[in-house]
Coordinates of C-alpha atoms in Angstrom, one line a residue:
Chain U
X538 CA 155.2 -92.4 120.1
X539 CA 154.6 -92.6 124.1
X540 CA 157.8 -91.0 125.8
X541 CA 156.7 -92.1 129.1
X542 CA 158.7 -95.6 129.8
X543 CA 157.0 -98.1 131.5
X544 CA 158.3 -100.4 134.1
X545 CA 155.8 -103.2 132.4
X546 CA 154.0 -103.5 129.6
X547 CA 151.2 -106.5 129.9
X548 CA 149.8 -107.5 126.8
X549 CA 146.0 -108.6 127.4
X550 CA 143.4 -107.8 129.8
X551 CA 142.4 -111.6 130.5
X552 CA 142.9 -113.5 133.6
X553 CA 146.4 -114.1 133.1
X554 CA 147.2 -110.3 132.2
X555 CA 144.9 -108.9 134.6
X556 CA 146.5 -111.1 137.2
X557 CA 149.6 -110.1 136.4
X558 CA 149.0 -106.3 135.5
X559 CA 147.3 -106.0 139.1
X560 CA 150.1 -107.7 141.1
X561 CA 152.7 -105.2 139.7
X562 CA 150.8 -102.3 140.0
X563 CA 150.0 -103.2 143.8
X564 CA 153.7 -103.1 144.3
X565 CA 154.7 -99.7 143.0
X566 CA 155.5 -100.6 139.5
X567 CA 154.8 -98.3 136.4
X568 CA 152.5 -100.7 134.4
X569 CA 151.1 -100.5 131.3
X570 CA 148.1 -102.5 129.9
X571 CA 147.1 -103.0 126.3
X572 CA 144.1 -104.7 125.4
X573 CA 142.1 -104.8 121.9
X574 CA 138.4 -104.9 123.0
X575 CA 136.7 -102.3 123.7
X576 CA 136.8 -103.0 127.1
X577 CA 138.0 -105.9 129.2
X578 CA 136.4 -109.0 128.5
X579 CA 135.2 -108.2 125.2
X580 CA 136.9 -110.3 123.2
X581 CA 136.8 -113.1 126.1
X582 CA 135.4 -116.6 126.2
X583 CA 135.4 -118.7 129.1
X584 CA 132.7 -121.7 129.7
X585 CA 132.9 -120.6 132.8
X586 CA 134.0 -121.5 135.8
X587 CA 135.9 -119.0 138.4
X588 CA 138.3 -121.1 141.6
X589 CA 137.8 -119.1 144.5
X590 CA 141.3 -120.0 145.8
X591 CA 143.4 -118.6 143.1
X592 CA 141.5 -115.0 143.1
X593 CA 141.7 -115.3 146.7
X594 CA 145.2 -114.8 147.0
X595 CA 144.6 -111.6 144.6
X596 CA 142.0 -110.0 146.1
X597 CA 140.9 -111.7 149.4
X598 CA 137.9 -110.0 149.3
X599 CA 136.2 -110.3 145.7
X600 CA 133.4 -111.9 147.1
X601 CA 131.8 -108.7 148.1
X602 CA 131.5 -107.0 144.7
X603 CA 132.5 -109.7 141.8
X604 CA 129.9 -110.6 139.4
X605 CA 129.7 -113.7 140.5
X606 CA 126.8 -116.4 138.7
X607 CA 126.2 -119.6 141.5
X608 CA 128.4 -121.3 143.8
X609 CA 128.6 -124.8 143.1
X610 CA 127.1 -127.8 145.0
X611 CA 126.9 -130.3 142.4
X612 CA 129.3 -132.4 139.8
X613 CA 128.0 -134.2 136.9
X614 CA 129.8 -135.9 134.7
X615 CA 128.0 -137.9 132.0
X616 CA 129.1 -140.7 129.6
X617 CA 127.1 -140.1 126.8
X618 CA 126.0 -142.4 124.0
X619 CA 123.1 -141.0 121.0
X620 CA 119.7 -142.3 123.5
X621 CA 121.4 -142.0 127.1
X622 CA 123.9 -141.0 129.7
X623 CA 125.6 -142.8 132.6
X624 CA 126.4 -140.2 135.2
X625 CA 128.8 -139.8 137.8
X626 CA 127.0 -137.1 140.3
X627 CA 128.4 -135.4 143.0
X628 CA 126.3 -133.6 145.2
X629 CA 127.4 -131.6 149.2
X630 CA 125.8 -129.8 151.5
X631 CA 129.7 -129.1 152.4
X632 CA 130.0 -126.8 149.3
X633 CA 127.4 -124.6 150.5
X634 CA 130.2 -122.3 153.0
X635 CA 130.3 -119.4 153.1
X636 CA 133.6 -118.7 151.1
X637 CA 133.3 -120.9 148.1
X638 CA 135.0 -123.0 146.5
X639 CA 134.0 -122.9 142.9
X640 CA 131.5 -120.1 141.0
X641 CA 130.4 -119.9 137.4
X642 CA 130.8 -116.5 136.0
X643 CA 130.0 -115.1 133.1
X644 CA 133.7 -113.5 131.4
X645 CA 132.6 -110.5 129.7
X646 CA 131.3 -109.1 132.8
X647 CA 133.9 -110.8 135.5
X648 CA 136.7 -109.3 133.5
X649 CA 135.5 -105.6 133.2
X650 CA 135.1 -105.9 137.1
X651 CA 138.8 -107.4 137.7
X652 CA 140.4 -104.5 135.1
X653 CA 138.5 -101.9 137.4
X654 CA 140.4 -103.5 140.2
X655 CA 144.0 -103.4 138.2
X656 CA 143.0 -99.4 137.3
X657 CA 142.2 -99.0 141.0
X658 CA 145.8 -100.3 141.9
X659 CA 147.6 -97.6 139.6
X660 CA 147.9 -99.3 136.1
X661 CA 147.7 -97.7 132.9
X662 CA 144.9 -100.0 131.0
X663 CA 144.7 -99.0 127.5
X664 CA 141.9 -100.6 125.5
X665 CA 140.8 -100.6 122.0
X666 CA 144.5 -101.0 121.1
X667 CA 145.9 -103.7 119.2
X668 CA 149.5 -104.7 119.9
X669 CA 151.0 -105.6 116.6
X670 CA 154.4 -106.3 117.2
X671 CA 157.0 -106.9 119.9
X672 CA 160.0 -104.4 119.6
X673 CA 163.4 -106.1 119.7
X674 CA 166.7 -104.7 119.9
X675 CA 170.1 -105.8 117.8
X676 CA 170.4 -108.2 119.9
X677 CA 166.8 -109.4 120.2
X678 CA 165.9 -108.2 123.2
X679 CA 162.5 -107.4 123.8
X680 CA 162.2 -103.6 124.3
X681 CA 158.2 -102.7 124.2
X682 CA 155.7 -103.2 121.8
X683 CA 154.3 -101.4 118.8
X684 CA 150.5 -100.8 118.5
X685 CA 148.1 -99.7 116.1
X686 CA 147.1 -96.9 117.7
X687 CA 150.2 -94.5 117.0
X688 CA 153.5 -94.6 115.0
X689 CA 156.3 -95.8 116.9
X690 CA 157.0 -97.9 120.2
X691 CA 156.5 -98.0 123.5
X692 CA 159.1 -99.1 125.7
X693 CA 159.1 -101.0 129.2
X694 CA 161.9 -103.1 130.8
X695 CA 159.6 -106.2 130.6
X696 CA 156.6 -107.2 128.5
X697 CA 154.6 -109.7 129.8
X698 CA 152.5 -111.9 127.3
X699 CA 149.5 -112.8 128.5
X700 CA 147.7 -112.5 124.8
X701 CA 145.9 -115.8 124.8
X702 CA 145.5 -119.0 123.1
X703 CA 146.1 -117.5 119.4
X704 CA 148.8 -114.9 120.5
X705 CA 150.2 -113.7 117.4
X706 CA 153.2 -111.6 119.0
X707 CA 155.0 -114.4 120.2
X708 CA 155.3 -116.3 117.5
X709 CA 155.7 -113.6 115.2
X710 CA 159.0 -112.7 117.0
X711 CA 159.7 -116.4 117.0
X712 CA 159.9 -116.9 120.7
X713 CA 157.7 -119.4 120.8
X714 CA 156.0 -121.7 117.9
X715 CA 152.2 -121.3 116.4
X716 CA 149.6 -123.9 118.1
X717 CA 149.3 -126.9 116.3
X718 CA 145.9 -128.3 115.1
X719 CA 146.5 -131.0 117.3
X720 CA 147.0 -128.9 119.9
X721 CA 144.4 -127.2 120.7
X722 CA 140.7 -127.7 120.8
X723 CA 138.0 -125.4 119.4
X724 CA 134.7 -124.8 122.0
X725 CA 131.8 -123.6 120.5
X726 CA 129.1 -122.1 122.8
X727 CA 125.7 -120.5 123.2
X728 CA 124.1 -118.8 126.3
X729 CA 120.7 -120.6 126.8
X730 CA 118.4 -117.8 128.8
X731 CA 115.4 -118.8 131.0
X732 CA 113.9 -117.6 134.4
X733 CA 116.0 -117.8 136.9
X734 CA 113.0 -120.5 138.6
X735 CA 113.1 -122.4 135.3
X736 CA 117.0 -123.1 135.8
X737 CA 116.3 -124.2 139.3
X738 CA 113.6 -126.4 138.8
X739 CA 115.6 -127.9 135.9
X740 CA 118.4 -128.7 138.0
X741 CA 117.3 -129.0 141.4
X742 CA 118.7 -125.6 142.8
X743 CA 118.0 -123.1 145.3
X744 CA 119.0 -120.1 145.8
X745 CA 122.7 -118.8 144.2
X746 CA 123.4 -122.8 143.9
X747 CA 124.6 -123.8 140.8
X748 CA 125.4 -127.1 138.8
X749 CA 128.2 -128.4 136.4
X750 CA 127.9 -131.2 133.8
X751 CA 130.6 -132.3 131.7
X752 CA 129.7 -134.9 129.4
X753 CA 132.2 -136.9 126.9
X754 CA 131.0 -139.7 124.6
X755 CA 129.2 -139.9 121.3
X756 CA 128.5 -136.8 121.1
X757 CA 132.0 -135.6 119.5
X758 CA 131.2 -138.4 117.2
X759 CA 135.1 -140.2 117.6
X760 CA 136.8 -137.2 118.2
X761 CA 138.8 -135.9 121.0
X762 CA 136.4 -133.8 122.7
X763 CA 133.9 -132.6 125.5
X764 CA 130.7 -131.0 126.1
X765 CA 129.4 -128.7 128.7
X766 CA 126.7 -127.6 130.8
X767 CA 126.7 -124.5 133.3
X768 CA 124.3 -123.0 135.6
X769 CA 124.2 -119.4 135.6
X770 CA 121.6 -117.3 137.6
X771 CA 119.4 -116.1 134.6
X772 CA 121.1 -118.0 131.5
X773 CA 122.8 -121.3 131.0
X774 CA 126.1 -121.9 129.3
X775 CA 126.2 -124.6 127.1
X776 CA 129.0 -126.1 124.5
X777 CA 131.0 -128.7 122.7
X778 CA 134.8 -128.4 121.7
X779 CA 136.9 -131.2 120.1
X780 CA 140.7 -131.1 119.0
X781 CA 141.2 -128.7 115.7
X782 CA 142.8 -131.5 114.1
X783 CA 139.8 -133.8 114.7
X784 CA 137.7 -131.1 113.2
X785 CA 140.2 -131.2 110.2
X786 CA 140.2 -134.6 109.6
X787 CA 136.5 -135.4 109.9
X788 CA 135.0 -132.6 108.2
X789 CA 132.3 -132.1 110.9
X790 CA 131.2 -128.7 112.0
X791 CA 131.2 -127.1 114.8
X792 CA 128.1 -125.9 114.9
X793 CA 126.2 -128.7 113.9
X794 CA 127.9 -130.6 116.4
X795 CA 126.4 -128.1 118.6
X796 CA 123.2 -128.4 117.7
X797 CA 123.7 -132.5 118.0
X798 CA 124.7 -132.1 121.6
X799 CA 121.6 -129.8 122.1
X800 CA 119.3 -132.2 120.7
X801 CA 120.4 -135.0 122.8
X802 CA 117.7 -136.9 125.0
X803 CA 119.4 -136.0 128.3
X804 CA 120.3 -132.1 127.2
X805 CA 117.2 -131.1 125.5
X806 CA 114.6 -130.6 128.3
X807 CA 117.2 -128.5 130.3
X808 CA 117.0 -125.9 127.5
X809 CA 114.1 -126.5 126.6
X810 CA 112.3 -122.8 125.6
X811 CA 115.6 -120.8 126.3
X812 CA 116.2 -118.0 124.1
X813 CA 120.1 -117.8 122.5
X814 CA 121.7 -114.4 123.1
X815 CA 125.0 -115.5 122.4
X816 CA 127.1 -117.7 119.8
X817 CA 130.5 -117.7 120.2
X818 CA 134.2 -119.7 120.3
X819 CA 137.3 -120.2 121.3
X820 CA 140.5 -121.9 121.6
X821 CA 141.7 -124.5 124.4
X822 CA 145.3 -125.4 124.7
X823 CA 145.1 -129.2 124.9
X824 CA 148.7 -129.7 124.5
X825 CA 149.9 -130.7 127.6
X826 CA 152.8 -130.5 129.6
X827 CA 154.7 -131.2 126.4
X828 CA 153.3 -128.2 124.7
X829 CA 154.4 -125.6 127.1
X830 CA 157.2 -123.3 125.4
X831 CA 160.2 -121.4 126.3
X832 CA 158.0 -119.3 129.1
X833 CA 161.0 -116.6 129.5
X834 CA 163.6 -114.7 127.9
X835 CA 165.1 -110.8 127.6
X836 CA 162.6 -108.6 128.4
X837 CA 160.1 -110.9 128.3
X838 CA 157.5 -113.5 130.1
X839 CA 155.0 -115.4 128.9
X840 CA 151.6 -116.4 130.6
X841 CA 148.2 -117.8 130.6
X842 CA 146.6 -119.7 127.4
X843 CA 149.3 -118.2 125.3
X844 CA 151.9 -120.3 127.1
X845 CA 149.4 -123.1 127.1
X846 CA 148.9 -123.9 130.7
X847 CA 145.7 -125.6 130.9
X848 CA 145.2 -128.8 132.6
X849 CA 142.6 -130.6 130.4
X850 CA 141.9 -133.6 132.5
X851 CA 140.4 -131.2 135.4
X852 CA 138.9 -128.4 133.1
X853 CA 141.4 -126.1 134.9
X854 CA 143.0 -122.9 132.8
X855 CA 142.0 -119.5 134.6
X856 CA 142.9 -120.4 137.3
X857 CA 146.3 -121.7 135.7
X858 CA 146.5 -118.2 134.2
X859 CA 145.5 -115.9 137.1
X860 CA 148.5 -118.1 138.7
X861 CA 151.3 -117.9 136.3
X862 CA 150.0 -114.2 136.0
X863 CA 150.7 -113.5 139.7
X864 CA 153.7 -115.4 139.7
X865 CA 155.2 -114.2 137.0
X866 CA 154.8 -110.5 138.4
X867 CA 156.1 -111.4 141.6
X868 CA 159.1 -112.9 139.6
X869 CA 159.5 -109.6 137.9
X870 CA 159.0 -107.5 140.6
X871 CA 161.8 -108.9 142.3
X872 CA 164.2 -108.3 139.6
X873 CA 163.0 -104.5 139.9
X874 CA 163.6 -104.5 143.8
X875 CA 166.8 -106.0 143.5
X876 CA 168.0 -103.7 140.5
X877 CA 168.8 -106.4 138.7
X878 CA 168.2 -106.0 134.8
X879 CA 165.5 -108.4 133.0
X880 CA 167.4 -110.5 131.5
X881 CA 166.7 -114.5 130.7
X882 CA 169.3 -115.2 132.8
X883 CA 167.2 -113.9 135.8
X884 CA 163.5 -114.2 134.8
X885 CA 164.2 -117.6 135.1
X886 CA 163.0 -117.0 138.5
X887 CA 159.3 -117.0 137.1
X888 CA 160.2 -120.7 135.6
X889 CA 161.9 -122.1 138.9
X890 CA 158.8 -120.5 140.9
X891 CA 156.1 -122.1 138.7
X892 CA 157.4 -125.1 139.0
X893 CA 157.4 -125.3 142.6
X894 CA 153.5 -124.3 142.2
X895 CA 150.5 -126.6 141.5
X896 CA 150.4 -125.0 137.9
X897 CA 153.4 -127.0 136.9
X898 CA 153.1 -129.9 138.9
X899 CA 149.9 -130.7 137.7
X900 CA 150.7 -130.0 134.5
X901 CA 153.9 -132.7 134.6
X902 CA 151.2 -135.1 136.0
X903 CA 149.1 -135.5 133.2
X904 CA 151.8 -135.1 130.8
X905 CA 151.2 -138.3 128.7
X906 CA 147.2 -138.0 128.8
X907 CA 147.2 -135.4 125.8
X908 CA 148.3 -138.2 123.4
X909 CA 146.4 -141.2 124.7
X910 CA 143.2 -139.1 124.6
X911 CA 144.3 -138.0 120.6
X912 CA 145.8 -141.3 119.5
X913 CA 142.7 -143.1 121.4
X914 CA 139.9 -141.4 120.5
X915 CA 137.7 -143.9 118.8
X916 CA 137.9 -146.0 121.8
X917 CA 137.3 -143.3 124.4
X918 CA 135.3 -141.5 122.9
X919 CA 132.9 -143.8 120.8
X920 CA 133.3 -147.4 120.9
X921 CA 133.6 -147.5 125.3
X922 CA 130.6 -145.0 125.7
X923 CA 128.3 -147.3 123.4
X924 CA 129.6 -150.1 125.7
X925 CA 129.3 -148.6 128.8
X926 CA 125.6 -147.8 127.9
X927 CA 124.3 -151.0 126.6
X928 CA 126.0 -152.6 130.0
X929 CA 123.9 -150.3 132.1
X930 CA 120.3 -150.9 130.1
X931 CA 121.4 -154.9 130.2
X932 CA 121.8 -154.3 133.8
X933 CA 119.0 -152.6 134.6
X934 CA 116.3 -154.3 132.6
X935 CA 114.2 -156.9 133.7
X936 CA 113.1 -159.3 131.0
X937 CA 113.5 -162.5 132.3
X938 CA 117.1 -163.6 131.6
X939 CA 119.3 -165.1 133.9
X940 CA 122.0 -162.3 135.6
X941 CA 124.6 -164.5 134.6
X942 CA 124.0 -164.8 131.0
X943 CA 123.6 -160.9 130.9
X944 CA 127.1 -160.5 132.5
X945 CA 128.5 -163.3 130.2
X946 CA 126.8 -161.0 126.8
X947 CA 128.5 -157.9 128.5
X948 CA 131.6 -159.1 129.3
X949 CA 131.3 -160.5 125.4
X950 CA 130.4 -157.1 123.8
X951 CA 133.5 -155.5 125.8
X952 CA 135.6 -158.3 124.6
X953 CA 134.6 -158.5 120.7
X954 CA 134.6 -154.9 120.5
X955 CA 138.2 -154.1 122.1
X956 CA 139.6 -157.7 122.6
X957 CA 141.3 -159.0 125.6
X958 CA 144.7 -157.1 125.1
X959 CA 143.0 -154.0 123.8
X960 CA 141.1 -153.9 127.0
X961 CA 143.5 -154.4 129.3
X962 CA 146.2 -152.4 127.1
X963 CA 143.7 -149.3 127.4
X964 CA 143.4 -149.7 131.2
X965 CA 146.9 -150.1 131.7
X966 CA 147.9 -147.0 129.2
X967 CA 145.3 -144.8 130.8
X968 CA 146.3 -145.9 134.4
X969 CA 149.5 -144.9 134.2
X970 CA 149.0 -141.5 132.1
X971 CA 147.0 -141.1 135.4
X972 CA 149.6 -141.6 137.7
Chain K
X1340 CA 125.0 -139.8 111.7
X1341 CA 122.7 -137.6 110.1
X1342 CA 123.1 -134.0 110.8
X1343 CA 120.4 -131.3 109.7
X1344 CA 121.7 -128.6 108.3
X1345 CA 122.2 -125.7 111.1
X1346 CA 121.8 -121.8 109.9
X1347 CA 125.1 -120.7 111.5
X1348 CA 124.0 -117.0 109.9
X1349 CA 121.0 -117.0 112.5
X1350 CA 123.6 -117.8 115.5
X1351 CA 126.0 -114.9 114.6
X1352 CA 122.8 -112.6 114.3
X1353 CA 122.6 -112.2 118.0
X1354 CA 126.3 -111.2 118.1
X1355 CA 127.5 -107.9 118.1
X1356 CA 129.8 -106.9 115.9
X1357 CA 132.0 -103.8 114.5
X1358 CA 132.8 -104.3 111.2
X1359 CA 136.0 -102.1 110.1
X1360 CA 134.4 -102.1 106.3
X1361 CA 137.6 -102.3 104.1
X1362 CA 139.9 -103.5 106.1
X1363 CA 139.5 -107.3 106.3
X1364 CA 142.1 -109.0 109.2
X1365 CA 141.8 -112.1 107.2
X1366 CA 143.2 -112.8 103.7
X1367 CA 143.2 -115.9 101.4
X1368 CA 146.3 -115.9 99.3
X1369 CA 145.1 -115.9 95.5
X1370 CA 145.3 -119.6 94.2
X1371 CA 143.5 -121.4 91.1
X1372 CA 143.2 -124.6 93.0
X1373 CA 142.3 -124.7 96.5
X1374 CA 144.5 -126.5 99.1
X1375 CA 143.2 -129.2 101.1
X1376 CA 143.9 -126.9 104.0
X1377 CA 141.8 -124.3 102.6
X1378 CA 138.9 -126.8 102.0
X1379 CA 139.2 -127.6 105.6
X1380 CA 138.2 -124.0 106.3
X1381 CA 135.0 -124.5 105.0
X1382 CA 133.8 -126.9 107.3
X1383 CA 135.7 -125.7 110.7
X1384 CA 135.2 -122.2 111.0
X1385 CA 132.6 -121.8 113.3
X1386 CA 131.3 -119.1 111.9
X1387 CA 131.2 -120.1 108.3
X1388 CA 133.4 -117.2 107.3
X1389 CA 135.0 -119.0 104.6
X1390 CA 133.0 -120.2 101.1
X1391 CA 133.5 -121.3 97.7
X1392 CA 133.4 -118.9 95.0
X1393 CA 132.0 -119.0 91.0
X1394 CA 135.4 -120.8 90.2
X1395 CA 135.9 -122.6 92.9
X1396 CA 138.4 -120.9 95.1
X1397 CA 138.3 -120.3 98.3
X1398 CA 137.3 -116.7 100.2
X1399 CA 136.5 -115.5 103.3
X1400 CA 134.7 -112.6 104.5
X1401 CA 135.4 -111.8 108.2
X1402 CA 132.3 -109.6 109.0
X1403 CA 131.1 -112.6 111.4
X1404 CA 134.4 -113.9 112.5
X1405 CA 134.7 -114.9 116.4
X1406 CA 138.3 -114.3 115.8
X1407 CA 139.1 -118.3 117.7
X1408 CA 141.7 -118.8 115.5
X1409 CA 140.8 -122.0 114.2
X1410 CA 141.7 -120.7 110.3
X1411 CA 144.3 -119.2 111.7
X1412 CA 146.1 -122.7 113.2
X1413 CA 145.0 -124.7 110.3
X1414 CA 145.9 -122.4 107.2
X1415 CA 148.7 -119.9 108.1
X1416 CA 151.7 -122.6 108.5
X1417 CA 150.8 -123.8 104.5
X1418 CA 151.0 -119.5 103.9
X1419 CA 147.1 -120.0 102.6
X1420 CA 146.4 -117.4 104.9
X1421 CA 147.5 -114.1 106.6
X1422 CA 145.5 -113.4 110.0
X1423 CA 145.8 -110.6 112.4
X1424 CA 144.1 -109.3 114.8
X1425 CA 141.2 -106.7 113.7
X1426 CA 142.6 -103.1 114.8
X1427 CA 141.5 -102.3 118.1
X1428 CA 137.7 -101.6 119.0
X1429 CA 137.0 -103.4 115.8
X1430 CA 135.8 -107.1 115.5
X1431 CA 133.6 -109.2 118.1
X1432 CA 132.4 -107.8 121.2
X1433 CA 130.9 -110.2 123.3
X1434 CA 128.4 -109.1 125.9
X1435 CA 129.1 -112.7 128.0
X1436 CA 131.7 -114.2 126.3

């Protein structure tokens, strides 16, 4: 058993713990870290993509020693069918500044440098330790943890959970439920490696520039799900996830699914003599709004992935985690400086503050998308793709037939495939889940 | 669609892995019949941990388990599995992640 007592215990050395861990310690606070890898970022998987803004207001200057990958200058997003893709580019000078907006990053590496920055600030950061239960008192109050490292607890006046997607100690104490398996998404993804010339050649780069391209159509074959594409510097980060459920139900796997999104027309030549290094996966909270538990309670907060704050629609979730991270250590810190015990009652705080911040008002936004997307995915994700591809080709080739015929056959393929109402019923549902 | 078959066994080679021999985090609770849950498994682990035995029931061996947590959401609220975490240093360890 560790006699010391901790002001904080933060379970999890991702961005949300590392965010949170950090903040605390800056302030004077006893904190403890726990984390199970065998160092920080270990056991982490991220596609990834860093926001500048929300480290920013961490540590200002993390541009000077962050392992950073590219800045990012250009936006694709691609409607895929099996042969093609109609893309949606966006391209600025404007994003080449000086403080970026937006960097890939590769997590394993990123997150060993941001714990060096928490152990810099004063915290204890314990890895190769496995938290296996949450201690409670009579009364259920959360006391400390327990760990697998030693007999016996370790106590703190707060523990923050900021274990992940698949947290286990949370719902093992019953403070907040199990993800559901239509929930969540599972990512697969490899790490494509090329010369760093190859990579920009491939996708018309210079320099630390860098490119994103997420892509949604036939490719999840009807199911509710993505695929992605990310410049690094010497390796590209490529992947596919779709709801757990939909994985379930169809019985496809995710790694051939992979390898279907790898073999595409439109994918292939950008990997194209790459050598794998890595295979891994993940979880994504796709749950929404809706999904978010019970974030507080005695003695304890909960943060990150584990309390499902991702916003799907914008691929946002670090950021959403380094957030809810700071805030909820700024939350708890002033319960410390006030004396005031850490109670529901007044860790409430870190709810009524997150709520007044972009992580929860975009979150409320998009709060009926989840279930279109899930109830709608045939139509979203196969039948309007195929559509919005054979529209294009009829559009663009030139054989002879009148343009008002070919406009007449598209607006007839659109038609006989979703019908009037279903067409205008999908615009209307998805407009205002949009709102 | 037709899908060739992928080796997912050559994709977990290039991960590194410390295998606590002995200790699996994973169990499959002992059943004659598999569940449809537990057929499920089969086909959505990414890393193909899970496989049909002589008699048909299901087992899993976690040496190349990503530990996502897919099984995990899909066959612990039906009790067909247990899962924890491996002890710590153990498991995955991702060199990009």
């Amino acid at each position: 058993m560790i006699e010391e007592r901790f002001d904080a215990i933060v379970v999890g050395a991702g961005m949300a713990g590392n965010a949170a861990a950090l903040t605390m310690a800056r302030k004077g606070m006893k904190v403890l870290q726990l984390e199970r890898g065998e160092y920080a970022g270990s056991k982490n998987v991220q596609g990834a993509i860093l926001y500048a803004d929300m480290l920013e207001k961490l540590i200002p200057e993390f541009r000077e020693d962050a392992p950073l990958e590219r800045h990012l200058v250009e936006q694709r997003f691609w409607i895929m069918d099996d042969r093609s893709h109609v893309g949606l580019h966006y391209r600025s000078e404007d994003f080449n500044e000086e403080r970026a907006n937006r960097y890939t990053i590769i997590r394993a590496q990123f997150d060993r440098w941001f714990s060096s920055k928490v152990r810099e600030a004063g915290a204890t950061v314990l890895c190769e330790t496995t938290v296996t239960d949450l201690a409670q008192d009579a009364y259920g109050r959360v006391i400390g943890v327990r760990t697998d490292r030693q007999d016996g607890e370790i106590h703190a006046d707060v523990v923050v959970l900021a274990e992940g997607v698949n947290g286990l100690l949370g719902t093992r104490a019953r403070l907040r439920e199990r993800p559901k398996p239509n929930k969540v998404a599972l990512a697969v993804k490899e790490m494509h490696f090329l010369p760093r010339e190859t990579i920009e050649a491939r996708f018309n780069l210079s320099g630390d520039e860098g490119v994103v391209i997420e892509a949604a159509g036939t490719i999840s074959g009807g199911m509710t799900g993505m695929g992605f594409i990310y410049a690094n510097k010497e390796c590209i980060s490529l992947g596919i996830g779709c709801l757990v459920a939909d994985f379930q139900r169809t019985g496809r796997t995710p790694y051939e699914l992979l390898d279907h999104f790898k073999r595409h027309p439109s994918v292939a030549p950008l990997i194209e003599g790459s050598e794998v290094k890595e295979y891994s996966a993940h979880l994504i909270p796709e749950g929404g709004y809706k999904a978010i538990p019970q974030l507080y309670g005695d003695g304890w907060v909960v943060v990150g992935d584990a309390a499902q704050l991702n916003n799907a629609i914008h691929r946002e979730g670090s950021n959403l985690a380094m957030t809810s991270g700071r805030i909820a250590a700024e939350a708890i810190f002033q319960m410390k400086s006030r004396r005031l015990g850490m109670t529901a009652e007044n860790l409430a705080l870190y709810k009524r503050m997150l709520d007044r911040s972009f992580v929860l008002k975009d979150m409320k936004k998009y709060k009926d998308m989840p279930r279109l997307m899930h109830t709608n995915s045939q139509n979203f994700f196969l039948t309007y793709p195929q559509l919005i591809s054979k529209a294009m080709q009829t559009y663009l080739r030139v054989d002879g037939t009148p343009k008002s015929e070919k406009q007449k056959s598209t607006l007839k393929s659109f038609v006989n495939a979703r019908s009037w109402i279903g067409l205008f019923g999908d615009a209307f549902r998805f407009a205002r889940a949009w709102r | 669609m037709v899908e060739r078959s992928v080796r997912v066994e050559d994709k977990l080679f290039c991960n590194r892995y410390l295998v606590d021999a002995g200790r699996p985090h994973i169990k499959v609770r002992a059943h004659t019949k598999p569940s449809p849950q537990l057929l499920a498994l089969l086909k959505a682990c990414p890393a193909r941990c899970y496989d049909l035995n002589d008699k048909g029931q299901v087992e899993v061996t976690v040496d190349g388990c990503m530990e996502c947590g897919t099984c995990r959401v899909i066959g612990e609220p039906t009790g067909d599995i247990e899962w924890s975490y491996p002890r710590g240093g153990y498991g995955v360890l991702f060199k990009f992640g």
